[in-house]
mmCIF file of C-alpha atoms in Angstrom:
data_model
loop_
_atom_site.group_PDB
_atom_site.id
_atom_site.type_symbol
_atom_site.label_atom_id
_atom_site.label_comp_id
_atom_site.label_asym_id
_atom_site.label_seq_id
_atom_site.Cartn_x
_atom_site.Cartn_y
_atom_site.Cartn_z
ATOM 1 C CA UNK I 1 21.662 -3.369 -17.343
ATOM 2 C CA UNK I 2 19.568 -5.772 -14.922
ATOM 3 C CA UNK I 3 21.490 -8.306 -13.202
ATOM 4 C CA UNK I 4 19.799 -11.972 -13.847
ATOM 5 C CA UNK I 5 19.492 -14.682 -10.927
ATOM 6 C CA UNK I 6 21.731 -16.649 -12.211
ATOM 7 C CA UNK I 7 24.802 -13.805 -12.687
ATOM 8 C CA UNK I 8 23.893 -13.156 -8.630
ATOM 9 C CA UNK I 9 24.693 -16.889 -7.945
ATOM 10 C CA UNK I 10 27.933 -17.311 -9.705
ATOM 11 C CA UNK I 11 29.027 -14.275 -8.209
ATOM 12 C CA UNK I 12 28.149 -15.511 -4.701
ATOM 13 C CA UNK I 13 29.626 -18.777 -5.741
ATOM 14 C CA UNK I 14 32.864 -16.989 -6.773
ATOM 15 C CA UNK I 15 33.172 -15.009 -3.758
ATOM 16 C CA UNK I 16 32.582 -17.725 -1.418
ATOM 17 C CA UNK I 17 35.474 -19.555 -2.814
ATOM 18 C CA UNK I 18 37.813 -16.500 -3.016
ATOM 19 C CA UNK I 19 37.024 -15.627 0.713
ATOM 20 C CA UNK I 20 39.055 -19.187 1.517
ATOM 21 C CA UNK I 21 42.124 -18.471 1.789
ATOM 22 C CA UNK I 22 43.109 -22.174 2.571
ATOM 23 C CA UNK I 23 42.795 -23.171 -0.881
ATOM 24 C CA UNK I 24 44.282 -21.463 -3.947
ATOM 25 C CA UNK I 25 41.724 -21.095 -6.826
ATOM 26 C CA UNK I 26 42.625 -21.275 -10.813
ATOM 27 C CA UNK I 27 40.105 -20.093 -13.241
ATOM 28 C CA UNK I 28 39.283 -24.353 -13.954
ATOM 29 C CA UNK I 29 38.798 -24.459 -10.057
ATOM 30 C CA UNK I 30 36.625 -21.433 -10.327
ATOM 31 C CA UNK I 31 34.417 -22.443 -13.442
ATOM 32 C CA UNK I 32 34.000 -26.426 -11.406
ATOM 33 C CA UNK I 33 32.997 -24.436 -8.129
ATOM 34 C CA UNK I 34 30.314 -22.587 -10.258
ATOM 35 C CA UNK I 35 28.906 -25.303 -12.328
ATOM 36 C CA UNK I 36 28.631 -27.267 -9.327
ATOM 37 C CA UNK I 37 26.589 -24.923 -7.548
ATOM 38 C CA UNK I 38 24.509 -24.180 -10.752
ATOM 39 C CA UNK I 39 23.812 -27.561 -10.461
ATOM 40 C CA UNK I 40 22.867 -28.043 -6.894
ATOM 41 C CA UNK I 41 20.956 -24.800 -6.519
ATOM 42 C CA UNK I 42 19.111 -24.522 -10.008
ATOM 43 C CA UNK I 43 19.621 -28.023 -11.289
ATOM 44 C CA UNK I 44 21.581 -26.950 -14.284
ATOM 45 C CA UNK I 45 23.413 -29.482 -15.618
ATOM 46 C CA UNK I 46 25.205 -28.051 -18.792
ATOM 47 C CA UNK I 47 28.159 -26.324 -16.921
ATOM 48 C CA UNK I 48 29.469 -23.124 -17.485
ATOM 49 C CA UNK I 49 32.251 -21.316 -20.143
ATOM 50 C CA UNK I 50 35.119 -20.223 -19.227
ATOM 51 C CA UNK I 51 34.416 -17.299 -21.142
ATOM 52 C CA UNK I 52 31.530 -16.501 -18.644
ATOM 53 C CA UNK I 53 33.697 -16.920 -15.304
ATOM 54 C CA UNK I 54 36.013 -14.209 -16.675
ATOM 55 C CA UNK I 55 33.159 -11.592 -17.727
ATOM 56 C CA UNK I 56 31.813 -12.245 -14.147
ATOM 57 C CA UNK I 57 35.394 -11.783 -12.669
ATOM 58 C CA UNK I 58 35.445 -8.396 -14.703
ATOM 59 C CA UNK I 59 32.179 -7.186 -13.334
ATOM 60 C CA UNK I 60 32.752 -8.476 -9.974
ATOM 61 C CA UNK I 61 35.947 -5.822 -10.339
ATOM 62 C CA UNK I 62 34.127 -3.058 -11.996
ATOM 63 C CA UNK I 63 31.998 -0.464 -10.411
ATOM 64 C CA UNK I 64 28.938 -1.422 -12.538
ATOM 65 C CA UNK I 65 27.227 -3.433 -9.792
ATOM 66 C CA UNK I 66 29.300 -1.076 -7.506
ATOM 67 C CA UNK I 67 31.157 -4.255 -5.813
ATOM 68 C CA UNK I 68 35.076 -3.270 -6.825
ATOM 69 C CA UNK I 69 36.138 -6.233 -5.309
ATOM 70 C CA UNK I 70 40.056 -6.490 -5.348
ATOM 71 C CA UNK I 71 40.725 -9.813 -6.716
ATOM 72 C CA UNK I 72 44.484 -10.417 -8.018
ATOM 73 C CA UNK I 73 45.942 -12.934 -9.688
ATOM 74 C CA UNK I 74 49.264 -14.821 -8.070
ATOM 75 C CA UNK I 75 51.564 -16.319 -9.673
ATOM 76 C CA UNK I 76 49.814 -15.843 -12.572
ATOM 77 C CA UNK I 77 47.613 -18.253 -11.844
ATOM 78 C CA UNK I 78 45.621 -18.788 -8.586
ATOM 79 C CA UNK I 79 42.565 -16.062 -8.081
ATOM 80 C CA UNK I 80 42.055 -14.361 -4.024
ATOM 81 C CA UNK I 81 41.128 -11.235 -2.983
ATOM 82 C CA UNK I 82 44.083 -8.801 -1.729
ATOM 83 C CA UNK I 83 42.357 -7.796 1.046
ATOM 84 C CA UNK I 84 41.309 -10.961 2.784
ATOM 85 C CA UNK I 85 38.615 -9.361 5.121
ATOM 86 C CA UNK I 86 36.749 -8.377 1.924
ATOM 87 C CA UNK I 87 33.411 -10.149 0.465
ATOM 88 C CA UNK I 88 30.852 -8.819 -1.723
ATOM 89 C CA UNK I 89 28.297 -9.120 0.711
ATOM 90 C CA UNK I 90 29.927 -6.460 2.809
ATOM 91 C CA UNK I 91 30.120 -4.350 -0.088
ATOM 92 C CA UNK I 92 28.278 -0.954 0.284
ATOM 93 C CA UNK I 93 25.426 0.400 -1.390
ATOM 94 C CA UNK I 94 25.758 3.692 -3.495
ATOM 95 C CA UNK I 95 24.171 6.947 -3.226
ATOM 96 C CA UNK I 96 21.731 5.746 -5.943
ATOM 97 C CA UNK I 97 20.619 2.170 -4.650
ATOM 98 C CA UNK I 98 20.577 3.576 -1.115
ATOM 99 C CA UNK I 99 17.683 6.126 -2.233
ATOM 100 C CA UNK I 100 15.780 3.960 -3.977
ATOM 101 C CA UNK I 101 15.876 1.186 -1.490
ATOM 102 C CA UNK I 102 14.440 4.069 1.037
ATOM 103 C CA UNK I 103 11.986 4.580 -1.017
ATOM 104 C CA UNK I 104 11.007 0.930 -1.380
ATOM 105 C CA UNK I 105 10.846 0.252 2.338
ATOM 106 C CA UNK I 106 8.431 3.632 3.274
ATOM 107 C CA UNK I 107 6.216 1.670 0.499
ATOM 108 C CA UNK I 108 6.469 -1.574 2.144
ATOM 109 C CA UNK I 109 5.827 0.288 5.804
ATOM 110 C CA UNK I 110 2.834 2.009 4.583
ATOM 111 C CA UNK I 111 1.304 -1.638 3.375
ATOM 112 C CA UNK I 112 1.132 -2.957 7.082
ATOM 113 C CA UNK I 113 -1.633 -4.777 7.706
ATOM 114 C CA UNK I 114 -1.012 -7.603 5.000
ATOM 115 C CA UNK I 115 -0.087 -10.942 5.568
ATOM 116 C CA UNK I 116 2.721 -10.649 2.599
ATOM 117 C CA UNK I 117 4.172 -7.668 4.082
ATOM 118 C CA UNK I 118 3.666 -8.689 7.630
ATOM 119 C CA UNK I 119 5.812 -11.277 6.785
ATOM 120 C CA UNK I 120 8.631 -9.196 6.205
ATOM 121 C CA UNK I 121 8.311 -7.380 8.794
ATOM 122 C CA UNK I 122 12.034 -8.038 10.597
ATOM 123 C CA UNK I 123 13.662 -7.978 7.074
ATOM 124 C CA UNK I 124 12.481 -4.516 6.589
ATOM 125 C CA UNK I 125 12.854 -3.788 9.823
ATOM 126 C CA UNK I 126 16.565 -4.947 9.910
ATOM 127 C CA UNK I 127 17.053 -3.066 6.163
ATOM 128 C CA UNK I 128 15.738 0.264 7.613
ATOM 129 C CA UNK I 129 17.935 -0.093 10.160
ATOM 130 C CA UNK I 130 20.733 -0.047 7.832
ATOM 131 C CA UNK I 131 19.829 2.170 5.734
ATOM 132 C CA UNK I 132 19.406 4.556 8.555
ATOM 133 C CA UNK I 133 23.180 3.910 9.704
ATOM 134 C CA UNK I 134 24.499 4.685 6.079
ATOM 135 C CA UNK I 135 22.511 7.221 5.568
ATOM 136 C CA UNK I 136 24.219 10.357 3.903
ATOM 137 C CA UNK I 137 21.895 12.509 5.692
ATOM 138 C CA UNK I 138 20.148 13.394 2.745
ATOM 139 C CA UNK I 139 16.478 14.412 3.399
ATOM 140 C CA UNK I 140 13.032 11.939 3.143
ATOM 141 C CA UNK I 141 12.187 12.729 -0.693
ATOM 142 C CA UNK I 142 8.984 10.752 -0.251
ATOM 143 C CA UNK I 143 6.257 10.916 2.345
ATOM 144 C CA UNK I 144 3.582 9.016 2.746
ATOM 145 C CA UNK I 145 0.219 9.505 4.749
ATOM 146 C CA UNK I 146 -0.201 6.795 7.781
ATOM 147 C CA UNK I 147 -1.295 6.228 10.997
ATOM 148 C CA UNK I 148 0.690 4.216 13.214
ATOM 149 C CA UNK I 149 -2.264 4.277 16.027
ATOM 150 C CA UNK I 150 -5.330 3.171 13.499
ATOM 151 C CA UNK I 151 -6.696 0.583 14.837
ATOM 152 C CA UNK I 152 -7.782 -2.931 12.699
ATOM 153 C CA UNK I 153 -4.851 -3.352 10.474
ATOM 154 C CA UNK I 154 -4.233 -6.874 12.248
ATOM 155 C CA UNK I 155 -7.677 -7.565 10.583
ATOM 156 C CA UNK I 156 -6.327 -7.021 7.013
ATOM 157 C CA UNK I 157 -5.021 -10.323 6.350
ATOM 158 C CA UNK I 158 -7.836 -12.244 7.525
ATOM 159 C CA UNK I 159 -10.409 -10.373 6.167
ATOM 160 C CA UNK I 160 -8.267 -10.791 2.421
ATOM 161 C CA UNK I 161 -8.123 -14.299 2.838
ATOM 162 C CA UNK I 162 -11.548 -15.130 3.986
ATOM 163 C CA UNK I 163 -12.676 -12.943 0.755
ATOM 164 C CA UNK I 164 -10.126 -14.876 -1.339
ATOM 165 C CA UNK I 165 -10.886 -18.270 -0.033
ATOM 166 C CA UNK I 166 -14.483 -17.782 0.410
ATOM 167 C CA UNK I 167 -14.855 -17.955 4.025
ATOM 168 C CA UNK I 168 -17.523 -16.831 6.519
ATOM 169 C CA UNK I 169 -16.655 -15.033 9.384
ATOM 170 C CA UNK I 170 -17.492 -15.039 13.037
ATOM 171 C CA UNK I 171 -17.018 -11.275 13.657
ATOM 172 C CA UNK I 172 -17.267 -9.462 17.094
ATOM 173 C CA UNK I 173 -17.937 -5.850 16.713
ATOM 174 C CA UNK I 174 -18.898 -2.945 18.761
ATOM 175 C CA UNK I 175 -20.216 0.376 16.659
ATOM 176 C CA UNK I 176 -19.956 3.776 18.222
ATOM 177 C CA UNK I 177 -23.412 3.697 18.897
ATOM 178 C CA UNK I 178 -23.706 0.335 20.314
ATOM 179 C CA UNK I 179 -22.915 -0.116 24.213
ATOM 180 C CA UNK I 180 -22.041 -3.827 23.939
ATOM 181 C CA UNK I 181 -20.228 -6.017 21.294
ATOM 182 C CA UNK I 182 -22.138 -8.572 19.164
ATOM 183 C CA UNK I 183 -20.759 -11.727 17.447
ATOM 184 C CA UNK I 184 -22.325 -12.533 14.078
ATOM 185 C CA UNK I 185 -21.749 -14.772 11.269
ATOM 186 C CA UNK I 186 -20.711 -12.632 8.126
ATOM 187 C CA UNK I 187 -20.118 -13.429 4.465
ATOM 188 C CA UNK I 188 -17.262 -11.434 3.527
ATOM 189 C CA UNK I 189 -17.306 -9.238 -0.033
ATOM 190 C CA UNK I 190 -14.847 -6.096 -0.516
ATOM 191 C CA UNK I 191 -12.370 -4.538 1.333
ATOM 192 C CA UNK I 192 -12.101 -1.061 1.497
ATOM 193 C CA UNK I 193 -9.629 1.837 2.476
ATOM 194 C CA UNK I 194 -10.958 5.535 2.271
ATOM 195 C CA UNK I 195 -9.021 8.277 4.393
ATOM 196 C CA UNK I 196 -6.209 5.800 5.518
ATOM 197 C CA UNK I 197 -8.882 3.991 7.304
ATOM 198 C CA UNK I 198 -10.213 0.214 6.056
ATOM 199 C CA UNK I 199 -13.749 -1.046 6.081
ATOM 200 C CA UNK I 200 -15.023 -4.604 4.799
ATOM 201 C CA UNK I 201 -18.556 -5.106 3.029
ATOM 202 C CA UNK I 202 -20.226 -8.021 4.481
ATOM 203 C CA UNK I 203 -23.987 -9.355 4.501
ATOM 204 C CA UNK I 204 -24.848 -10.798 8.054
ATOM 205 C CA UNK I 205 -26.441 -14.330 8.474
ATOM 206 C CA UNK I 206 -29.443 -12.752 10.242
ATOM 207 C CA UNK I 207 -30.317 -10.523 6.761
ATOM 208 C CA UNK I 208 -30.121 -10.472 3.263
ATOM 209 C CA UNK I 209 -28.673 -6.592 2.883
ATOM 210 C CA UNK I 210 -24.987 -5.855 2.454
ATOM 211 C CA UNK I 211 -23.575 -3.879 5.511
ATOM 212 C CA UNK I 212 -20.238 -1.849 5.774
ATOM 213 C CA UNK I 213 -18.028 -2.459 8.800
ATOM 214 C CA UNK I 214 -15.085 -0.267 10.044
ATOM 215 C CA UNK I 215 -12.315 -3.012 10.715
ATOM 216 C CA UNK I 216 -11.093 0.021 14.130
ATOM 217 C CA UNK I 217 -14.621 -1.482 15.394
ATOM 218 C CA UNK I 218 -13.742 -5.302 15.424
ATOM 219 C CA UNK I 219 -12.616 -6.997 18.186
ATOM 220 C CA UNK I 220 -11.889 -10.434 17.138
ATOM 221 C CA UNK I 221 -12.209 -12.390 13.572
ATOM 222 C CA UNK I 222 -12.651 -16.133 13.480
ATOM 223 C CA UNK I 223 -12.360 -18.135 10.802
ATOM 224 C CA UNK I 224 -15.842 -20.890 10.793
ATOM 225 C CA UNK I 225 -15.231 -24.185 8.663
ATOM 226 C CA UNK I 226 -18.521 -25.584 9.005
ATOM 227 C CA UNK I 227 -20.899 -22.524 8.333
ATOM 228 C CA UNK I 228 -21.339 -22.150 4.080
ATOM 229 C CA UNK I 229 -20.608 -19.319 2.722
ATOM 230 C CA UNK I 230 -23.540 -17.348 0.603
ATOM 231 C CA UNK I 231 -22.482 -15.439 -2.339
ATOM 232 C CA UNK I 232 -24.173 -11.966 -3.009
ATOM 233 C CA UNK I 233 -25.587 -11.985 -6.367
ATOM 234 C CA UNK I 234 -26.668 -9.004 -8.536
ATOM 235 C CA UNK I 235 -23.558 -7.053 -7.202
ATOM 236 C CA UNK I 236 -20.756 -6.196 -8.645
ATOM 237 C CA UNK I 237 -18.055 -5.692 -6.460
ATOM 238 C CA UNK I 238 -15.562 -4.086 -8.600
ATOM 239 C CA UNK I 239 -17.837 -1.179 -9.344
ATOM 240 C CA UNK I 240 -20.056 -1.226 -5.893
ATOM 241 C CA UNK I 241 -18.057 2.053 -4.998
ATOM 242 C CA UNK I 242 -18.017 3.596 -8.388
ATOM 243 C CA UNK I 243 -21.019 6.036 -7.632
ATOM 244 C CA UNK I 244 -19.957 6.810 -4.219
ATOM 245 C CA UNK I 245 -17.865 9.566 -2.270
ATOM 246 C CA UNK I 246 -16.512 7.529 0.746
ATOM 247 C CA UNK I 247 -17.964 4.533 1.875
ATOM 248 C CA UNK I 248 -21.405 4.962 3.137
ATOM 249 C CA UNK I 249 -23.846 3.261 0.367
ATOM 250 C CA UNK I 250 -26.295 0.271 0.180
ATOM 251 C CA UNK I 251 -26.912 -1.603 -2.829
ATOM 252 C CA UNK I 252 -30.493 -0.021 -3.974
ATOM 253 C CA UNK I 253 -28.507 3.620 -3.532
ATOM 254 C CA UNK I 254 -27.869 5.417 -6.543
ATOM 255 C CA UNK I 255 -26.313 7.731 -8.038
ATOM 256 C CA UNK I 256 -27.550 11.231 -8.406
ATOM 257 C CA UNK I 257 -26.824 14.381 -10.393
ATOM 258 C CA UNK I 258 -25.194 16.700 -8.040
ATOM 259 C CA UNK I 259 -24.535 20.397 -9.300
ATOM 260 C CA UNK I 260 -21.945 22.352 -7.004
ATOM 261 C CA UNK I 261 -20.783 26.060 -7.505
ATOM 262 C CA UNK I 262 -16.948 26.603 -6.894
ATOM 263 C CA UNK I 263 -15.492 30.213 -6.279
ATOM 264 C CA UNK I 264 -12.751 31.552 -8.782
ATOM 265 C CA UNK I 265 -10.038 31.129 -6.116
ATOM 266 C CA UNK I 266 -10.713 27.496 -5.982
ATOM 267 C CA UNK I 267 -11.191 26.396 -9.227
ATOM 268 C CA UNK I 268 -7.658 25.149 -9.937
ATOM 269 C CA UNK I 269 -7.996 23.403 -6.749
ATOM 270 C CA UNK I 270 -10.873 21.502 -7.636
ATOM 271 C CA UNK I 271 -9.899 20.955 -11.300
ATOM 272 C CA UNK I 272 -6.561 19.228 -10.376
ATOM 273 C CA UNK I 273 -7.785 17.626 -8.099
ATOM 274 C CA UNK I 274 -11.489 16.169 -8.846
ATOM 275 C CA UNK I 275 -14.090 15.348 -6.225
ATOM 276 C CA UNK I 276 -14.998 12.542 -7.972
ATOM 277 C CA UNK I 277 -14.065 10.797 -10.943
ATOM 278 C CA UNK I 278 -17.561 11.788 -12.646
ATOM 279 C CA UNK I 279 -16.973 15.084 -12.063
ATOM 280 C CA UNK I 280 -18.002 17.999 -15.058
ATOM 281 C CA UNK I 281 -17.477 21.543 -15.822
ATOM 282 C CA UNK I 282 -20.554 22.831 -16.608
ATOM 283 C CA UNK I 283 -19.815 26.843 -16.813
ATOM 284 C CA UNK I 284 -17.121 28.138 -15.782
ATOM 285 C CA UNK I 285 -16.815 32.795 -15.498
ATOM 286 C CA UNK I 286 -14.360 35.162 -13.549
ATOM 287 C CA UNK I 287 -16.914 34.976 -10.429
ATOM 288 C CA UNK I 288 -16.431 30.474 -10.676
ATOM 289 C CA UNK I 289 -17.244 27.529 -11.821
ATOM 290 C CA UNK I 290 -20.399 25.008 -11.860
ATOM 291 C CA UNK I 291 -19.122 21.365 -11.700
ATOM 292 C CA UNK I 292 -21.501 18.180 -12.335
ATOM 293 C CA UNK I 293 -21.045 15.020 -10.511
ATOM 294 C CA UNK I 294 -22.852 11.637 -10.157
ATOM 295 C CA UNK I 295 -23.269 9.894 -6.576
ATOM 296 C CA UNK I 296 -24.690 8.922 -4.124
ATOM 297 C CA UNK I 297 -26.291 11.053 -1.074
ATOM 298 C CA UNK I 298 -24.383 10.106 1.806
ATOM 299 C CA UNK I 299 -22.561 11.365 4.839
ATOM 300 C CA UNK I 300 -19.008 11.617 3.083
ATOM 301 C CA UNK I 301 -20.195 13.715 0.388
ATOM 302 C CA UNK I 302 -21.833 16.678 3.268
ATOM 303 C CA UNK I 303 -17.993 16.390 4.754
ATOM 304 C CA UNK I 304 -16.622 16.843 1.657
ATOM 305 C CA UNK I 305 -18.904 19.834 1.021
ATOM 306 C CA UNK I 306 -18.580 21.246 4.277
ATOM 307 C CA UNK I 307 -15.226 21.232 4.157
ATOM 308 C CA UNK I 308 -14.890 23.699 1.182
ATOM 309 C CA UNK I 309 -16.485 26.418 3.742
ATOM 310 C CA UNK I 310 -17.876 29.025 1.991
ATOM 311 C CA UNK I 311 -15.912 28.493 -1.429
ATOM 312 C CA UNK I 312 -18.932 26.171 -2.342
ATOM 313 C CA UNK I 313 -22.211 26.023 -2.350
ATOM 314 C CA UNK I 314 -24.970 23.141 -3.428
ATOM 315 C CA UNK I 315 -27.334 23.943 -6.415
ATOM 316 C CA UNK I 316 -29.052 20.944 -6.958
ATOM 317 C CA UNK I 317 -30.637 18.763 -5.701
ATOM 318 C CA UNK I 318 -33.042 20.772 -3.556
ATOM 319 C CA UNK I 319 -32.754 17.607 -0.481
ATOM 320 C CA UNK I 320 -28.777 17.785 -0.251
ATOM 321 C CA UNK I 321 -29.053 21.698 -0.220
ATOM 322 C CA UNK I 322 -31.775 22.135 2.474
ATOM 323 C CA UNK I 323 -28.830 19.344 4.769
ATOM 324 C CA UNK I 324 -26.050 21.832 3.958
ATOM 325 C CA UNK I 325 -27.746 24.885 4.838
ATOM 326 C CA UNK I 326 -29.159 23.047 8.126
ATOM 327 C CA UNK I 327 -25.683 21.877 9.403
ATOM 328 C CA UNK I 328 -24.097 25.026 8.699
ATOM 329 C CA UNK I 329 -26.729 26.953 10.605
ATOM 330 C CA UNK I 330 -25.802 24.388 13.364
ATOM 331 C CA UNK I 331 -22.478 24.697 13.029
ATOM 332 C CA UNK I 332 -22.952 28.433 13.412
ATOM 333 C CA UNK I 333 -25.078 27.927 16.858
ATOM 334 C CA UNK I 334 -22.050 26.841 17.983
ATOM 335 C CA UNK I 335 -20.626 30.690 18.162
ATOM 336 C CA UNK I 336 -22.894 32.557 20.440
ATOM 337 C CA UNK I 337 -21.381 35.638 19.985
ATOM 338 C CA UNK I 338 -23.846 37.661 21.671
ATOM 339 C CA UNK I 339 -22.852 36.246 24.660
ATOM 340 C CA UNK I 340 -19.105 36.414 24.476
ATOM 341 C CA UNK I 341 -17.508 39.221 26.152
ATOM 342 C CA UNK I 342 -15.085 41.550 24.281
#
């Protein structure tokens, strides 16, 4: 059974006042102590049973919330904990909690980049810590693909907000193919992650077409309060990327009817694991399977292609086929083997 907010106060309330050992506590002291910090903490002012104090002594006790504090009772009256060192907030996780809790934090560690997390960042810094120390040396159950080196995730956060808050952007960016940085004014849209690396649709100041930028390619992100912000109508950015492989698009792209052939070996492969939600069997035999999808032409969908070697090949459409068969006979150019020696 969950444990409310309010059961985690009295509890702390109770402890506190069991941990001094300079007063002696009866169950009226107890049930005062708790009201009043009901009161102060959560502004409730109807007090609190004395029927309550004694379930929450009884759990406190019990394994359920797996505290087993030793309070006694002296004299038959006057509440403490035998061992005076003890506290609930020293009390140790079990097996159970301390799993899930790993779990939780390789979560939170793979969200870096936002502002909400970032802001925990010591917290679950200091609780990885600990769970490392009290680790049972059980094995990582989970695992989760990251890059500690990508570059941009300090961009994250900005970029959200200015999206959120409807903010334009003074963005300095230098593209692969570019020898020098540039600083534009941007209108912020989408952000994007695809392969564990982030991108942010923007339209520039200078033109009216949406552009896709590669947050490892900005240098600096500054917030402009006197520059408007433009919205960008006739898009839809909650299904821009619905047609798309990757990330590489504009907004007149669309969507065509891609037919692939898939050997035999692969076809579990590729049916557990769609390349794209549109995806359709077509025919399927002994020799493979034909599979439908609907997207657009771009660079991501060649890799994706390309990297199926020669357990696929490209139907239709005629362009997309005549860019395979180019690259791979490019790709083989690369292995001269009349040249190599034995």
């Amino acid at each position: 059974m969950a444990t409310n907010k309010l059961a985690l106060l009295r509890y702390r309330i109770i402890d506190e006042c069991l941990q001094n050992r300079f007063r002696k506590w009866t169950l009226n002291d107890l049930i005062e102590k708790v009201a009043d910090g009901l009161y102060e903490y959560e502004g409730i002012d109807s007090g609190i049973s004395k029927r309550t104090i004694q379930l929450d002594i009884q759990s406190m006790r019990s394994d359920s919330l797996g505290y087993n504090a030793p309070i006694i009772v002296v004299d038959r009256k006057y509440y403490t904990y035998e061992d005076a060192n003890y506290s609930i907030k020293n009390s140790p996780i079990n097996d159970a909690d301390m799993e899930k809790l790993k779990e939780v934090v390789a979560i939170l560690k793979h969200l870096n980049g936002f502002s909400q997390v970032d802001e925990m960042s010591e917290v679950i810094a200091k609780l990885d810590n600990s769970l490392l120390t009290r680790s049972t040396k059980a094995p990582n159950y989970i695992q989760m693909e990251g890059n500690s080196l990508l570059k941009g995730i300090k961009f994250i956060s900005p970029l959200y907000e200015a999206i959120k808050n409807k903010q334009t952007l003074l963005i300095e960016y230098k593209s692969f193919k570019s020898k020098e940085a540039s600083k534009n004014f941007y209108y912020p849209y989408l952000l994007k992650e695809y392969r564990n690396r982030w991108f942010v649709v923007v339209r520039s100041s200078k033109n009216k077409y949406l552009l896709t930028l590669a947050l490892d390619r900005i240098l600096n992100v500054y917030a402009i309060a006197n520059e408007p912000y433009k919205e960008y109508e006739g898009v839809d950015f909650d299904r821009y990327y619905e047609d798309t492989l990757g990330v590489t698009k504009t907004e007149s792209d669309r969507a065509q009817k891609i037919i692939l052939w898939v050997n035999a070996y692969n076809i579990p492969y590729v049916k557990t694991k769609p390349i794209h939600p549109s995806q359709q069997v077509i025919e399927e035999n002994h020799d493979g399977m034909k599979i439908r999808i609907d997207v657009v032409l771009n660079f991501e969908l060649e890799r994706e292609i390309l990297g199926f070697g020669e357990s696929m090949k490209v139907l239709a459409p005629r362009n997309l086929q005549k860019r395979i068969i180019k690259r791979v006979q490019q790709m083989y150019n690369h292995y001269d083997i009349t040249n190599q020696e034995e």
